Tab-separated table of C-alpha atoms in Angstrom:
chain	number	residue	atom	x	y	z
A	767	MET	CA	0.000	0.000	0.000
A	768	TYR	CA	2.743	2.462	0.980
A	769	LYS	CA	4.779	1.858	-2.188
A	770	HIS	CA	1.700	2.285	-4.383
A	771	ALA	CA	0.745	5.544	-2.646
A	772	LEU	CA	4.277	6.893	-2.866
A	773	LYS	CA	4.429	6.151	-6.597
A	774	GLU	CA	1.117	7.936	-7.202
A	775	ILE	CA	2.218	10.938	-5.157
A	776	LYS	CA	5.555	11.253	-6.946
A	777	LYS	CA	3.946	11.280	-10.396
A	778	SER	CA	1.186	13.751	-9.455
A	779	LYS	CA	1.560	17.438	-10.286
A	780	LEU	CA	2.118	19.923	-7.482
A	781	ASN	CA	-0.127	22.923	-8.117
A	782	THR	CA	1.140	26.245	-6.770
A	783	SER	CA	-1.822	28.530	-7.533
A	784	PRO	CA	-3.767	29.860	-5.723
A	785	PHE	CA	-1.943	27.911	-3.005
A	786	PRO	CA	0.214	24.756	-3.019
A	787	TYR	CA	-1.851	21.575	-3.317
A	788	LEU	CA	-1.735	18.127	-4.830
A	789	ILE	CA	-4.531	15.855	-6.113
A	790	VAL	CA	-3.854	12.110	-6.228
A	791	LYS	CA	-6.510	10.108	-8.073
A	792	ASN	CA	-5.798	6.530	-6.957
A	793	LEU	CA	-3.995	6.580	-3.661
A	794	ILE	CA	-4.148	2.917	-2.664
A	795	PRO	CA	-4.433	-0.340	-4.687
A	796	SER	CA	-7.973	-1.234	-5.791
A	797	ASN	CA	-8.056	-4.512	-3.846
A	798	GLU	CA	-7.091	-2.678	-0.645
A	799	LEU	CA	-9.724	-0.020	-1.355
A	800	THR	CA	-12.412	-2.714	-1.631
A	801	LYS	CA	-11.400	-4.145	1.746
A	802	LEU	CA	-11.396	-0.698	3.338
A	803	ASN	CA	-14.831	0.267	2.048
A	804	LYS	CA	-16.296	-3.028	3.251
A	805	LEU	CA	-15.014	-2.261	6.753
A	806	LEU	CA	-15.915	1.414	7.091
A	807	PRO	CA	-19.214	2.069	8.905
A	808	SER	CA	-22.118	4.077	7.511
A	809	PHE	CA	-23.468	7.374	8.844
A	810	LYS	CA	-26.322	5.671	10.707
A	811	ASP	CA	-24.034	2.966	12.130
A	812	ILE	CA	-22.055	5.345	14.331
A	813	ASP	CA	-23.674	7.160	17.198
A	814	GLY	CA	-23.281	8.075	20.857
A	815	ASP	CA	-21.276	10.504	22.941
A	816	ASP	CA	-18.059	9.748	21.016
A	817	ILE	CA	-19.423	11.246	17.796
A	818	LEU	CA	-18.618	14.840	16.883
A	819	PHE	CA	-21.162	16.623	14.699
A	820	GLN	CA	-19.324	19.192	12.565
A	821	SER	CA	-22.255	20.893	10.887
A	822	THR	CA	-25.358	22.629	12.233
A	823	SER	CA	-27.431	20.529	9.830
A	824	GLN	CA	-25.964	17.388	11.453
A	825	THR	CA	-24.994	15.996	8.053
A	826	LYS	CA	-21.393	15.275	9.039
A	827	LYS	CA	-20.084	12.999	11.768
A	828	THR	CA	-16.445	12.750	12.858
A	829	VAL	CA	-14.814	9.955	14.822
A	830	LEU	CA	-11.694	11.003	16.741
A	831	PRO	CA	-8.853	8.628	17.752
A	832	SER	CA	-9.849	8.931	21.414
A	833	SER	CA	-13.303	7.454	20.741
A	834	ALA	CA	-14.276	3.827	21.340
A	835	ILE	CA	-15.447	3.535	17.711
A	836	TYR	CA	-12.069	4.653	16.315
A	837	LYS	CA	-10.205	2.365	18.721
A	838	LYS	CA	-12.294	-0.525	17.453
A	839	LEU	CA	-11.644	0.383	13.811
A	840	ILE	CA	-7.878	0.774	14.278
A	841	LYS	CA	-7.708	-2.855	15.447
A	842	LYS	CA	-8.820	-3.954	11.991
A	843	ASN	CA	-5.901	-4.690	9.686
A	844	ILE	CA	-6.941	-2.600	6.664
A	845	PHE	CA	-7.819	0.485	8.727
A	846	LYS	CA	-4.523	0.207	10.590
A	847	LYS	CA	-2.623	-0.133	7.298
A	848	VAL	CA	-4.099	3.154	6.035
A	849	ASP	CA	-3.173	4.894	9.284
A	850	GLU	CA	0.376	3.527	9.196
A	851	MET	CA	0.703	4.464	5.519
A	852	PHE	CA	-0.009	8.127	6.242
A	853	LYS	CA	2.432	8.116	9.142
A	854	LYS	CA	5.126	6.637	6.921
A	855	LEU	CA	4.386	9.053	4.071
A	856	LYS	CA	5.046	12.149	6.177
A	857	PRO	CA	8.701	12.745	5.134
A	858	GLU	CA	7.858	12.080	1.495
A	859	ILE	CA	4.959	14.556	1.531
A	860	VAL	CA	7.174	17.175	3.148
A	861	LYS	CA	9.768	16.503	0.446
A	862	LYS	CA	7.143	16.903	-2.304
A	863	PHE	CA	6.149	20.314	-0.905
A	864	ASN	CA	9.674	21.338	0.084
A	865	SER	CA	10.136	24.136	-2.476
A	866	GLN	CA	6.821	25.704	-1.449
A	867	ILE	CA	7.592	25.267	2.248
A	868	LYS	CA	10.827	27.180	1.748
A	869	LEU	CA	8.933	29.881	-0.116
A	870	HIS	CA	5.978	30.339	2.246
A	871	VAL	CA	7.136	29.195	5.698
A	872	LYS	CA	9.510	31.275	7.802
A	873	LYS	CA	12.933	29.694	7.988
A	874	LYS	CA	12.895	29.250	11.761
A	875	TYR	CA	9.810	27.014	11.456
A	876	GLN	CA	10.861	24.958	8.456
A	877	LYS	CA	12.429	22.169	10.503
A	878	SER	CA	9.876	22.162	13.306
A	879	LYS	CA	8.719	18.791	14.588
A	880	LEU	CA	5.530	17.687	12.838
A	881	ASN	CA	3.047	15.702	14.891
A	882	TYR	CA	0.646	13.290	13.238
A	883	HIS	CA	-3.124	13.290	13.709
A	884	SER	CA	-5.907	11.495	11.869
A	885	SER	CA	-9.692	11.257	12.135
A	886	PHE	CA	-12.466	9.561	10.176
A	887	SER	CA	-15.608	11.359	8.978
A	888	LEU	CA	-18.840	10.663	7.146
A	889	MET	CA	-21.070	13.042	5.205
A	890	ARG	CA	-24.630	12.321	4.206
A	891	LYS	CA	-26.955	13.868	1.645
A	892	GLY	CA	-27.398	17.610	2.183
A	893	TYR	CA	-23.915	18.396	3.504
A	894	ILE	CA	-22.395	21.670	2.298
A	895	LYS	CA	-19.340	23.615	3.446
A	896	SER	CA	-18.680	27.263	2.655
A	897	SER	CA	-15.199	28.482	1.817
A	898	HIS	CA	-12.913	28.364	4.835
A	899	LEU	CA	-9.419	27.911	6.216
A	900	ASP	CA	-8.393	24.905	8.275
A	901	ARG	CA	-6.698	25.243	11.651
A	902	ARG	CA	-3.447	27.170	11.450
A	903	ASP	CA	-1.388	24.965	13.793
A	904	HIS	CA	-0.575	22.373	11.134
A	905	LEU	CA	1.762	22.495	8.153
A	906	LEU	CA	0.076	20.011	5.825
A	907	HIS	CA	-3.533	18.856	5.546
A	908	ILE	CA	-4.774	15.715	3.803
A	909	LEU	CA	-8.287	14.696	2.788
A	910	TYR	CA	-8.498	11.079	1.630
A	911	TYR	CA	-11.820	9.840	0.203
A	912	PRO	CA	-12.230	6.036	0.047
A	913	TYR	CA	-15.829	6.471	-1.083
A	914	SER	CA	-18.017	9.218	-2.552
A	915	ASP	CA	-20.841	9.409	-5.059
A	916	SER	CA	-18.993	11.725	-7.444
A	917	LYS	CA	-21.966	12.111	-9.799
A	918	ASN	CA	-24.162	13.769	-7.200
A	919	GLY	CA	-22.569	16.993	-6.035
A	920	GLY	CA	-20.169	17.487	-3.163
A	921	ASP	CA	-17.539	18.901	-5.517
A	922	LEU	CA	-14.354	20.130	-3.903
A	923	HIS	CA	-13.680	23.774	-4.754
A	924	ILE	CA	-10.234	25.338	-4.653
A	925	ASP	CA	-10.995	28.992	-3.944
A	926	LYS	CA	-8.973	32.108	-4.597
A	927	LEU	CA	-9.048	35.525	-2.992
A	928	LYS	CA	-9.625	38.338	-5.441
A	929	LYS	CA	-7.064	40.332	-3.493
A	930	HIS	CA	-4.536	39.179	-0.886
A	931	LYS	CA	-4.934	40.606	2.594
A	932	LYS	CA	-2.771	41.129	5.672
A	933	VAL	CA	-5.287	39.295	7.834
A	934	TYR	CA	-7.141	36.271	6.490
A	935	ASP	CA	-10.655	35.490	7.705
A	936	VAL	CA	-11.383	31.861	8.531
A	937	PHE	CA	-14.757	32.197	6.783
A	938	PRO	CA	-14.399	34.948	4.147
A	939	ASP	CA	-17.220	36.820	2.453
A	940	LYS	CA	-18.237	35.202	-0.850
A	941	LYS	CA	-17.799	38.505	-2.673
A	942	ASN	CA	-14.048	38.387	-1.943
A	943	LEU	CA	-13.541	34.974	-3.558
A	944	ILE	CA	-13.636	33.250	-6.908
A	945	THR	CA	-13.637	29.521	-7.613
A	946	HIS	CA	-10.236	28.683	-9.074
A	947	LYS	CA	-10.839	24.981	-9.730
A	948	LYS	CA	-13.542	22.349	-9.152
A	949	TYR	CA	-12.853	18.668	-8.565
A	950	LYS	CA	-15.351	15.834	-8.488
A	951	VAL	CA	-14.589	13.794	-5.408
A	952	LYS	CA	-14.056	10.252	-6.682
A	953	ASN	CA	-13.359	7.030	-4.835
A	954	ASN	CA	-9.726	6.719	-3.717
A	955	SER	CA	-8.893	10.381	-4.418
A	956	CYS	CA	-6.785	12.447	-2.062
A	957	LEU	CA	-6.098	16.155	-1.597
A	958	PHE	CA	-2.800	17.279	-0.048
A	959	THR	CA	-2.569	20.958	0.918
A	960	LEU	CA	0.161	23.209	2.262
A	961	ASN	CA	-1.664	25.076	5.003
A	962	VAL	CA	-0.840	28.655	4.041
A	963	PRO	CA	-3.148	31.444	5.347
A	964	TRP	CA	-4.953	31.770	1.994
A	965	ALA	CA	-5.638	28.049	1.384
A	966	TYR	CA	-9.382	28.534	0.969
A	967	HIS	CA	-11.507	25.581	-0.059
A	968	SER	CA	-15.183	24.622	0.034
A	969	VAL	CA	-17.598	21.802	-0.772
A	970	SER	CA	-20.774	22.149	-2.837
A	971	LYS	CA	-23.963	20.480	-1.604
A	972	TYR	CA	-23.660	16.709	-1.538
A	973	LYS	CA	-26.709	15.054	-3.120
A	974	GLY	CA	-25.608	11.430	-3.089
A	975	ASN	CA	-27.815	8.833	-1.424
A	976	LYS	CA	-24.747	6.943	-0.216
A	977	ASP	CA	-22.505	8.351	2.507
A	978	ARG	CA	-19.250	10.051	1.633
A	979	LYS	CA	-16.404	8.643	3.755
A	980	TYR	CA	-13.053	10.245	4.315
A	981	PHE	CA	-9.931	10.498	6.449
A	982	TYR	CA	-8.605	13.841	7.622
A	983	VAL	CA	-4.865	13.753	8.279
A	984	VAL	CA	-2.536	16.516	9.416
A	985	TYR	CA	1.214	16.903	9.990
């Protein structure tokens, strides 16, 4: 799995506008993807105090590593392999983004220790996310989608500020942004992003009847 992912990452183009990001279309081997999707729970399967709702419409659930559900999942071989793959990929991802890190990150922070964190989320029909910035205390963000109904909305938008600012709002006004690029979120696709202060992205309304499932990984 790791070797396959590394090969796909190395051959994928690093985009530098409007911010540094990378789209990988087939991150893990198809046989491993089948095993993973058979294991992953559905939106209705996970519930309880351990679940974090991340939308006011309650169309997104997140399972954190501290939860009993995540601890149960990580005991399964295929889930653990994905987690270990992302841990192992960290130096290679940093290497892929190295030129942009040197350009956008202050020198005194360039060799800072990077901690690893991962969570698992599910989106159901009706989910939408306006343009936003992710938390600023990470260098690199990863969104890996084992499953999504790509024909029914939920497109990933790479957004661009019409004019750069000294202070960047976490949730900017729509009038200050344009959509730079749209990507249909397909099974086994992965977005890698250098977390610069203008790395705005959004998700159009998801209309699929099947749950979208994804891992959120940060270094």
